[in-house]
PDB file of C-alpha atoms and ligand atoms in Angstrom:
ATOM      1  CA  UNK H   1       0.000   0.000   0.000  1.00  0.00           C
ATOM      2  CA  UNK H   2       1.209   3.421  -0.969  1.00  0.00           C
ATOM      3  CA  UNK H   3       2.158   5.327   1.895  1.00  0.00           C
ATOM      4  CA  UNK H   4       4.023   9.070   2.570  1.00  0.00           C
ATOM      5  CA  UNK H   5       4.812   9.880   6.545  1.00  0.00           C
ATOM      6  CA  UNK H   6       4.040  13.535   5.252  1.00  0.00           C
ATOM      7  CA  UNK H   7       0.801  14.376   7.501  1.00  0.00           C
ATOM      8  CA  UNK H   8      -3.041  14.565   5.848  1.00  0.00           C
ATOM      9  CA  UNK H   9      -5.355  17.400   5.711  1.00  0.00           C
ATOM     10  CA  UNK H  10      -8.982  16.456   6.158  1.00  0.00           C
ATOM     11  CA  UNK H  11     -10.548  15.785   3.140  1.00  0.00           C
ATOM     12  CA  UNK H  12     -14.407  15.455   3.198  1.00  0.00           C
ATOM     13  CA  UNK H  13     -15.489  11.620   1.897  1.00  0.00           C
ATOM     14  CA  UNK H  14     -16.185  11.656  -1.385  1.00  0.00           C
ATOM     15  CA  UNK H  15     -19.513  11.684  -2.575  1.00  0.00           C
ATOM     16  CA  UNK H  16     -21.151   8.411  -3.782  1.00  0.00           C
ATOM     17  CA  UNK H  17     -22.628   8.927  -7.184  1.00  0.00           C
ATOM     18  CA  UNK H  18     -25.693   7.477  -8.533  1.00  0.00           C
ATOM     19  CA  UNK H  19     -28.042   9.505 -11.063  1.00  0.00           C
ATOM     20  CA  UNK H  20     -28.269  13.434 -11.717  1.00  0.00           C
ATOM     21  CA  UNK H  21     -30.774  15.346 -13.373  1.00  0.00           C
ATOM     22  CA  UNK H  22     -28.960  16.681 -15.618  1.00  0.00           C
ATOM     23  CA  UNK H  23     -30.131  16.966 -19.259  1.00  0.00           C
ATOM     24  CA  UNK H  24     -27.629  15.201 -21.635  1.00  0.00           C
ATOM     25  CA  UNK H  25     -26.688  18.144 -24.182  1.00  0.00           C
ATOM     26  CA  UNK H  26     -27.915  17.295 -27.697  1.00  0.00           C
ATOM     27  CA  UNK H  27     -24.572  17.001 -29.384  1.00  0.00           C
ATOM     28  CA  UNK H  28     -23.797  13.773 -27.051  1.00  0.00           C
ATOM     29  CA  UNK H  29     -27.035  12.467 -26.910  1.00  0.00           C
ATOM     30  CA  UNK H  30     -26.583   9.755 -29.526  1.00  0.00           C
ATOM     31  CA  UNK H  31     -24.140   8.012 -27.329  1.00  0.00           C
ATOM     32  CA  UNK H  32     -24.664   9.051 -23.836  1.00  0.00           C
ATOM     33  CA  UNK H  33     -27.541   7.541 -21.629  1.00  0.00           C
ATOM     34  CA  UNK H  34     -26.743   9.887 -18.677  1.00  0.00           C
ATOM     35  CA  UNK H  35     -25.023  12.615 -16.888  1.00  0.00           C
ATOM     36  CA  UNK H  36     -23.520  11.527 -13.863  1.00  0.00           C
ATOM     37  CA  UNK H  37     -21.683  14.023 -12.457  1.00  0.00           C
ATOM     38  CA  UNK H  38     -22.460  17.438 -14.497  1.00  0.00           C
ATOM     39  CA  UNK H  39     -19.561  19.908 -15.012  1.00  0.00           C
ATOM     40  CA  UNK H  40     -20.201  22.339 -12.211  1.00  0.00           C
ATOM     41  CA  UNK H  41     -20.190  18.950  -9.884  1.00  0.00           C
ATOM     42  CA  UNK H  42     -16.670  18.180 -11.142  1.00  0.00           C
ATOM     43  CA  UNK H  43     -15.027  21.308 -10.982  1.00  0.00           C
ATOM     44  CA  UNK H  44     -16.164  22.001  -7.391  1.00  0.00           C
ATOM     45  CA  UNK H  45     -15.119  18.457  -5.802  1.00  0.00           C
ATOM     46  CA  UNK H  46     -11.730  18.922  -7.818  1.00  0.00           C
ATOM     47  CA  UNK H  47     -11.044  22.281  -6.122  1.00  0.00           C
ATOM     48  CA  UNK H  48     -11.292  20.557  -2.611  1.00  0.00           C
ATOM     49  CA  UNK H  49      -8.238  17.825  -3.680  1.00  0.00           C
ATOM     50  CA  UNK H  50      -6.583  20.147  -5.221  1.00  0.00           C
ATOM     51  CA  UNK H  51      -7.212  22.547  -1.361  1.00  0.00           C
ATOM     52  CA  UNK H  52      -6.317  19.290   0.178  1.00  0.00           C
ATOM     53  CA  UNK H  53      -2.881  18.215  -1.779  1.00  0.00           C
ATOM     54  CA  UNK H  54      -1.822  21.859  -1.909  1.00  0.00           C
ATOM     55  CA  UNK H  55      -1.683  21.978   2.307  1.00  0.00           C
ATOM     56  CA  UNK H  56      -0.310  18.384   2.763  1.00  0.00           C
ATOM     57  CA  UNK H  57       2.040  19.620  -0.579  1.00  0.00           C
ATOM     58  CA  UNK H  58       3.223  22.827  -0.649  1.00  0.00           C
ATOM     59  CA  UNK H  59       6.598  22.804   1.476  1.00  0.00           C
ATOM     60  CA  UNK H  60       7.931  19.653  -0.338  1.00  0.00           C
ATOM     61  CA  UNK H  61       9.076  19.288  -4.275  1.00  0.00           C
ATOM     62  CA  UNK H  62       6.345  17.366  -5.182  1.00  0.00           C
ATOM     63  CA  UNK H  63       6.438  15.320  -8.447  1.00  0.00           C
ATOM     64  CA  UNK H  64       3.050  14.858  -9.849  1.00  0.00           C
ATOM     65  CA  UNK H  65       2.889  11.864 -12.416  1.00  0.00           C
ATOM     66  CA  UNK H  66      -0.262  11.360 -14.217  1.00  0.00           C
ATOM     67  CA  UNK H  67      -0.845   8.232 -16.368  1.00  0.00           C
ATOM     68  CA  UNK H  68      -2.076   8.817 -19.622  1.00  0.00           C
ATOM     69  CA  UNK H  69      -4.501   9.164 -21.458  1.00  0.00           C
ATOM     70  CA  UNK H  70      -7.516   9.464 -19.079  1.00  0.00           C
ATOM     71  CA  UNK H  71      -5.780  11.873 -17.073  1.00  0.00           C
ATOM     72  CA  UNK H  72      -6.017  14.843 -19.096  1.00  0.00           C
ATOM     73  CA  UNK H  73      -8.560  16.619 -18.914  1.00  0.00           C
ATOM     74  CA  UNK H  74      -8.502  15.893 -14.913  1.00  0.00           C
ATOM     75  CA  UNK H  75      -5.089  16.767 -14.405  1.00  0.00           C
ATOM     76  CA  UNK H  76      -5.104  20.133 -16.084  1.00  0.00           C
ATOM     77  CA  UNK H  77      -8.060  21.530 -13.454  1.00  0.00           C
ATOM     78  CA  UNK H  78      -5.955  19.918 -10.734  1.00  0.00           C
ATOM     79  CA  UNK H  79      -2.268  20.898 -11.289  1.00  0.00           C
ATOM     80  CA  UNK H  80      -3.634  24.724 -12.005  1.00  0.00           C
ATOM     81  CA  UNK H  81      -5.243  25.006  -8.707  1.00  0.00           C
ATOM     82  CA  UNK H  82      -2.071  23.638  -6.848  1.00  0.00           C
ATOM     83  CA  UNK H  83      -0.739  26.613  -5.872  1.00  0.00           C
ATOM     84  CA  UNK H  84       2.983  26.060  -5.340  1.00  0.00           C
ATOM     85  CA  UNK H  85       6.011  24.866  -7.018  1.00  0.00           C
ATOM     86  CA  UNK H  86       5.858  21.625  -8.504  1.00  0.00           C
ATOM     87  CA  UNK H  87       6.923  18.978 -11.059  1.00  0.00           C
ATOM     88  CA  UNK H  88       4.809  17.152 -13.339  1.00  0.00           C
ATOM     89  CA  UNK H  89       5.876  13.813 -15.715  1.00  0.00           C
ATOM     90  CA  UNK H  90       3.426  11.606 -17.779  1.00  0.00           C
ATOM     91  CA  UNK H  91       3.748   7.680 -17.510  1.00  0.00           C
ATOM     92  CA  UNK H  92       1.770   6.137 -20.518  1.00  0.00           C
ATOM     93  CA  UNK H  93      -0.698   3.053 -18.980  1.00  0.00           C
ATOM     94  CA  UNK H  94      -2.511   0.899 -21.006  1.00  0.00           C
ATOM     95  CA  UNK H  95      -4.820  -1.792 -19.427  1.00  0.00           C
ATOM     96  CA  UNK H  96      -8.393  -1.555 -21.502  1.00  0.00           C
ATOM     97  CA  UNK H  97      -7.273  -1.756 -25.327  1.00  0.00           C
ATOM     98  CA  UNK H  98     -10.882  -1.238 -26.942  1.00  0.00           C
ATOM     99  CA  UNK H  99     -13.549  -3.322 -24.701  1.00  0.00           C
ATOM    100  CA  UNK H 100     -14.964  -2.346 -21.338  1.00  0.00           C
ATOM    101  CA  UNK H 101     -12.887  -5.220 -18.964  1.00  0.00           C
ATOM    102  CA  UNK H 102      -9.811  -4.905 -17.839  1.00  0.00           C
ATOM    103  CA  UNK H 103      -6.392  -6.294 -19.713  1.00  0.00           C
ATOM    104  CA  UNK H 104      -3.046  -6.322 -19.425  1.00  0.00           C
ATOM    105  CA  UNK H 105      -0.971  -3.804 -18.659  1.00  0.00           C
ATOM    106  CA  UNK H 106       0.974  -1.986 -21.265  1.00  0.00           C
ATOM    107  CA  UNK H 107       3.535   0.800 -20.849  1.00  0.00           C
ATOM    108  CA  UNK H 108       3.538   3.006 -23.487  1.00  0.00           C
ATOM    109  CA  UNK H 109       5.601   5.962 -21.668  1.00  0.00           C
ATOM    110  CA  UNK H 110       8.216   5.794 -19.462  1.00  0.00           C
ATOM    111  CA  UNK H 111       8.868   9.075 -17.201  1.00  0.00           C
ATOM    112  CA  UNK H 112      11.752  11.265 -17.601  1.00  0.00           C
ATOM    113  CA  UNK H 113      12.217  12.534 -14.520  1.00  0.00           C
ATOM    114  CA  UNK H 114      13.998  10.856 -11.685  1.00  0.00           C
ATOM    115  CA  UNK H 115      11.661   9.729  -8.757  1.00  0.00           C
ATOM    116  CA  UNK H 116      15.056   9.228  -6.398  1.00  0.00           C
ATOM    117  CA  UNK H 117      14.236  10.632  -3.108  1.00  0.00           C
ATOM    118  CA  UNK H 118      10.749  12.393  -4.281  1.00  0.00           C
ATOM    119  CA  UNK H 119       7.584  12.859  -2.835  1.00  0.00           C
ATOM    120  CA  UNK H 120       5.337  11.656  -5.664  1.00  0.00           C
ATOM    121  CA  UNK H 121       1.876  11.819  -6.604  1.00  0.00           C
ATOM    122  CA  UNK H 122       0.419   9.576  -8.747  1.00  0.00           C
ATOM    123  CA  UNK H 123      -2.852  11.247 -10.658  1.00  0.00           C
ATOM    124  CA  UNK H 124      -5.275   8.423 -12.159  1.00  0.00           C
ATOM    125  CA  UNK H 125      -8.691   8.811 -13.653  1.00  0.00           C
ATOM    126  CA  UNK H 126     -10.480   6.015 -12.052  1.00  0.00           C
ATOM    127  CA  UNK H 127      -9.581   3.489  -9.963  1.00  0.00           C
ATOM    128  CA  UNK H 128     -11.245  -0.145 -10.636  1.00  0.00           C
ATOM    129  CA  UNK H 129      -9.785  -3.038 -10.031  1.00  0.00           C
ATOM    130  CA  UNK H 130      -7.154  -1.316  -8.651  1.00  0.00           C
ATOM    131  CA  UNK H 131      -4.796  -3.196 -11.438  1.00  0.00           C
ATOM    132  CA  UNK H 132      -3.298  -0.167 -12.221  1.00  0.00           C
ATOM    133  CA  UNK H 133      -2.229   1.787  -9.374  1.00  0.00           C
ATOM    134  CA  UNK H 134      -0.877  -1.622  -7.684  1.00  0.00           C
ATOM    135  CA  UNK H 135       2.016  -1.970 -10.644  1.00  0.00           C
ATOM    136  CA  UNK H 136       2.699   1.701 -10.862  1.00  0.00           C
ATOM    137  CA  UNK H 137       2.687   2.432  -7.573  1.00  0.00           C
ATOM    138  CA  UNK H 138       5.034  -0.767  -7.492  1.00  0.00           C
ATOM    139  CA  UNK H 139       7.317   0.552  -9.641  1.00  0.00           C
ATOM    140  CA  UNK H 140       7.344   4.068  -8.427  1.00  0.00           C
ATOM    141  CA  UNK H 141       8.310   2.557  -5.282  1.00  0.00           C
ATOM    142  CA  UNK H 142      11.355   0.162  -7.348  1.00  0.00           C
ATOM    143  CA  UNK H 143      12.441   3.282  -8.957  1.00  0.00           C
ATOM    144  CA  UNK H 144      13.345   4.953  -5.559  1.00  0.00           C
ATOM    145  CA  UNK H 145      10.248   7.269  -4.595  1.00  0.00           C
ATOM    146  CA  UNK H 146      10.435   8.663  -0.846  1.00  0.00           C
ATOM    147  CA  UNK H 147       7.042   9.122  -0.451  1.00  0.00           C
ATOM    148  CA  UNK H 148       3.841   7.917  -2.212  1.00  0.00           C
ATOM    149  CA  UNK H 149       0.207   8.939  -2.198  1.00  0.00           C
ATOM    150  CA  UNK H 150      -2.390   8.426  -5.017  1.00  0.00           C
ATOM    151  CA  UNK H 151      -5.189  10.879  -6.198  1.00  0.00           C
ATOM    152  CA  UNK H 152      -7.978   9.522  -8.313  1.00  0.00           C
ATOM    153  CA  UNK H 153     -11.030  10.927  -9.604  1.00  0.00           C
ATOM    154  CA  UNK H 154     -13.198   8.289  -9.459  1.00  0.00           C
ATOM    155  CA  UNK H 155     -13.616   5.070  -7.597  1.00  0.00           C
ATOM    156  CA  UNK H 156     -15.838   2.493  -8.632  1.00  0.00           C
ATOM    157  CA  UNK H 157     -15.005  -0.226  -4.921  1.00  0.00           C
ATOM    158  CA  UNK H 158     -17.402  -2.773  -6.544  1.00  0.00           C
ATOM    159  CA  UNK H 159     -14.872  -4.324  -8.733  1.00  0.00           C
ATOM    160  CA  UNK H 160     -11.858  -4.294  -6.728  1.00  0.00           C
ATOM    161  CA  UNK H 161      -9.688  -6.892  -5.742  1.00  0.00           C
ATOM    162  CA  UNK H 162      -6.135  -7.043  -3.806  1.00  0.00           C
ATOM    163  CA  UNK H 163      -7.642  -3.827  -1.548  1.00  0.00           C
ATOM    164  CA  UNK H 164      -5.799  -0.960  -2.750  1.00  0.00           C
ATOM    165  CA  UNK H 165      -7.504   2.046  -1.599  1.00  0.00           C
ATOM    166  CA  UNK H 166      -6.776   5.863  -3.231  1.00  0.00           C
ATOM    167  CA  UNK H 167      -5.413   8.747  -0.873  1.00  0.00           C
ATOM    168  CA  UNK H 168      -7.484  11.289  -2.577  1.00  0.00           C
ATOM    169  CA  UNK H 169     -10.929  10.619  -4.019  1.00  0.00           C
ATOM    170  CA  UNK H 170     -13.151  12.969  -6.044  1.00  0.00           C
ATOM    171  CA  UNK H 171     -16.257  10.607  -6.054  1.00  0.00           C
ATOM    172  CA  UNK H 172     -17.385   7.056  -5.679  1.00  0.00           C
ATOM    173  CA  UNK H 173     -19.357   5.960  -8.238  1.00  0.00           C
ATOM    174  CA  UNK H 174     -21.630   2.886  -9.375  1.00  0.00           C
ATOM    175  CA  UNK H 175     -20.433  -0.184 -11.314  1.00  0.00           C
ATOM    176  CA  UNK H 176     -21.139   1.331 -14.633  1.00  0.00           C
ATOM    177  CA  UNK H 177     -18.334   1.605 -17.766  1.00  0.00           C
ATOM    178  CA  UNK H 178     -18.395   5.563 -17.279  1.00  0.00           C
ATOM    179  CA  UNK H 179     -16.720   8.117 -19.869  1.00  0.00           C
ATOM    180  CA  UNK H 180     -15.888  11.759 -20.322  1.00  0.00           C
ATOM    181  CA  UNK H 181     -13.929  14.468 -18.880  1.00  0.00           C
ATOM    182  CA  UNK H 182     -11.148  12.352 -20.019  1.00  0.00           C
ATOM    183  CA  UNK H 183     -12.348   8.968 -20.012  1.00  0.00           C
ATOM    184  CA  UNK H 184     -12.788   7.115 -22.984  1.00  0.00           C
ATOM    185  CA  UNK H 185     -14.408   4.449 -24.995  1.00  0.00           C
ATOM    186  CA  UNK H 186     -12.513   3.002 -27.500  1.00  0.00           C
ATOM    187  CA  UNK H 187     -10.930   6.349 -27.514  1.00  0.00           C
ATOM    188  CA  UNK H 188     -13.705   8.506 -27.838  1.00  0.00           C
ATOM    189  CA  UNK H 189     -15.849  10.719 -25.338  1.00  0.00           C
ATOM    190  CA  UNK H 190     -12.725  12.075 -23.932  1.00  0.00           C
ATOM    191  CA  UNK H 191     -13.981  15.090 -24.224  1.00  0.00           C
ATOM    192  CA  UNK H 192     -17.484  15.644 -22.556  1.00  0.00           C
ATOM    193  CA  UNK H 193     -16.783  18.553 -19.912  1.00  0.00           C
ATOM    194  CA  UNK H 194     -18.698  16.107 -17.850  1.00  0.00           C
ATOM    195  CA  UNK H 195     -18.834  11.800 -16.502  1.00  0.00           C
ATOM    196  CA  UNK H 196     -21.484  10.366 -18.722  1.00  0.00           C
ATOM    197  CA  UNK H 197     -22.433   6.787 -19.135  1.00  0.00           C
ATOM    198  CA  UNK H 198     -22.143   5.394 -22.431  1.00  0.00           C
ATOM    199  CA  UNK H 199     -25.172   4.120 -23.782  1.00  0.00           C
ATOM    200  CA  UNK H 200     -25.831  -0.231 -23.916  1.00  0.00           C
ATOM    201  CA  UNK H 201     -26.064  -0.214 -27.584  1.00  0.00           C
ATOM    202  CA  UNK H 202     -22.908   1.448 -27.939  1.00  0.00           C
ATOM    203  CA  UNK H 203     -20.452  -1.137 -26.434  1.00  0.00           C
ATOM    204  CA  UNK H 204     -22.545  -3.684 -26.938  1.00  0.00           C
ATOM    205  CA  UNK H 205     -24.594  -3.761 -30.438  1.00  0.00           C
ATOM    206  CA  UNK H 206     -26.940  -6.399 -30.546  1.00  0.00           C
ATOM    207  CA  UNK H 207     -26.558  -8.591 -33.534  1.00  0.00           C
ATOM    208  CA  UNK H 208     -28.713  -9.610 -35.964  1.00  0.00           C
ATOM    209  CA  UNK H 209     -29.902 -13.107 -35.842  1.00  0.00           C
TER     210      UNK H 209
HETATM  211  P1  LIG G 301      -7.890  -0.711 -12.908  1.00  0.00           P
HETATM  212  O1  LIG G 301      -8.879  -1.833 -13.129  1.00  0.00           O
HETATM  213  O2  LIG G 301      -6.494  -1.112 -13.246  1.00  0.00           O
HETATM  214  O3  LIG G 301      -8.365   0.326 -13.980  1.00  0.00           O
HETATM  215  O4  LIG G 301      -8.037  -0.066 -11.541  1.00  0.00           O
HETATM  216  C1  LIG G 301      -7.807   1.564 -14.115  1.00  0.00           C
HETATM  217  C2  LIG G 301      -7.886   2.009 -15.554  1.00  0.00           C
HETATM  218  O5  LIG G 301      -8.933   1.346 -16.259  1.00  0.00           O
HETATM  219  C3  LIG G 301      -9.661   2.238 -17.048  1.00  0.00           C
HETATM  220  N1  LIG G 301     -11.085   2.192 -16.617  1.00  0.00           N
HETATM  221  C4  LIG G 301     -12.079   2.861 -17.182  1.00  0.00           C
HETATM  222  N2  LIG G 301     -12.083   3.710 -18.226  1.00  0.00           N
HETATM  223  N3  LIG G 301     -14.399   4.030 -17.955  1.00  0.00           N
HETATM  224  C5  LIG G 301     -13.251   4.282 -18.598  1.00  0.00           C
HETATM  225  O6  LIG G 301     -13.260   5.091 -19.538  1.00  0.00           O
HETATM  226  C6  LIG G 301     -14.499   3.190 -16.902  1.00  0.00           C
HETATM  227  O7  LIG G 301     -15.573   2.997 -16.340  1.00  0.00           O
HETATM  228  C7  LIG G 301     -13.261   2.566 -16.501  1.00  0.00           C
HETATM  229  N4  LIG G 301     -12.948   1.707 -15.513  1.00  0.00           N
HETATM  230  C8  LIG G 301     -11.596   1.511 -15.609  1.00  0.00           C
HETATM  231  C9  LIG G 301      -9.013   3.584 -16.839  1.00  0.00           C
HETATM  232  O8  LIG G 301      -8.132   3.828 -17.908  1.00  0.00           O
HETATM  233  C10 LIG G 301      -8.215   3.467 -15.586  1.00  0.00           C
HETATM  234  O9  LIG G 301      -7.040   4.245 -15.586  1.00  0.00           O
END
């Protein structure tokens, strides 16, 4: 388990998810069933991590790295409300190629900064299985990082196995292939300023007899 002896600043729990009433806007309506968490939603919660890792942060050279791709759109609100000095590096995971389960993991980027003696933050999208964070954090840890704490948008617990549990947590959400605000589908949706889920149809086209 990812740890840092750096002390925590009370963060509130994160929210547990389920509908909102929010109208899906025409343009994505084709695709998306549902808003789940509508922009305004988003941009508040990720002002409190960012409050959060900016007290526990801000007298230490914190190196952010943020795994690619789903990070994006997530990391950019986040890093620009950190208000101190800090270092950011990308670390290209793969685990879903083009489905909706889980598969191996691929690196696709290695990071160019040394972790040596760093306090690091790793920046995910969504933790699931927890798959993911387990091998990077492992390798974070191989590499020589002092300290290690993990920050995640979303955290869907029902599928987890092996217990790995996120320092920072934006919201919990239902066991649902979500997408948007950085998260994909077959590498599209990345884009929706808000978490959507994808219609049924869409990953899974019925086919004709
Ligand atoms: P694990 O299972 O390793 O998964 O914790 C982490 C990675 O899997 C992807 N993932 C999703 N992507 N909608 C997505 O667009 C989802 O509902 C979803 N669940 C997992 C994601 O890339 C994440 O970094």
């Amino acid at each position: 388990m990812p740890s840092s002896p750096l002390p925590r600043t009370p963060l509130s729990a994160p929210p547990h998810v389920r509908t909102s009433r929010a109208v899906v806007p025409r343009g994505h309506s084709r695709d998306i069933a549902a808003v789940l968490i509508p922009q305004l939603r988003i941009q508040r919660r990720v002002a409190e991590l960012a409050a959060a890792i900016s007290a526990d942060y801000r007298d230490q050279e914190l190196l952010v790295v943020a795994l690619l791709n789903g990070t994006v759109a997530f990391l950019a609100d986040l890093m620009r409300q950190m208000e101190f000095p800090l270092t950011m590096d990308l670390m290209g995971v793969s685990s879903y190629r083009s489905g909706t389960t889980s598969g191996d993991l691929a690196y696709t980027k290695r990071l160019k900064v040394d972790v040596r003696g760093r306090q690091v933050l790793v920046v995910d999208d969504i933790l699931d299985t927890g798959k993911t964070l387990t091998a990077v954090t492992r390798e974070l840890k191989a590499l020589g990082a002092a300290g290690l704490r993990t920050c995640v948008l979303l955290d869907k617990p029902t599928s987890r196995s092996g217990g790995f549990e996120a320092d920072y947590v934006g919201f919990v959400v239902p066991h649902l292939f979500v997408v948007g605000y950085g998260l994909d589908y077959a590498e599209k949706y990345r884009n929706l300023p808000f978490v959507g889920v994808l219609k049924k149809e869409v990953y899974a086209p019925e086919t004709p007899e």
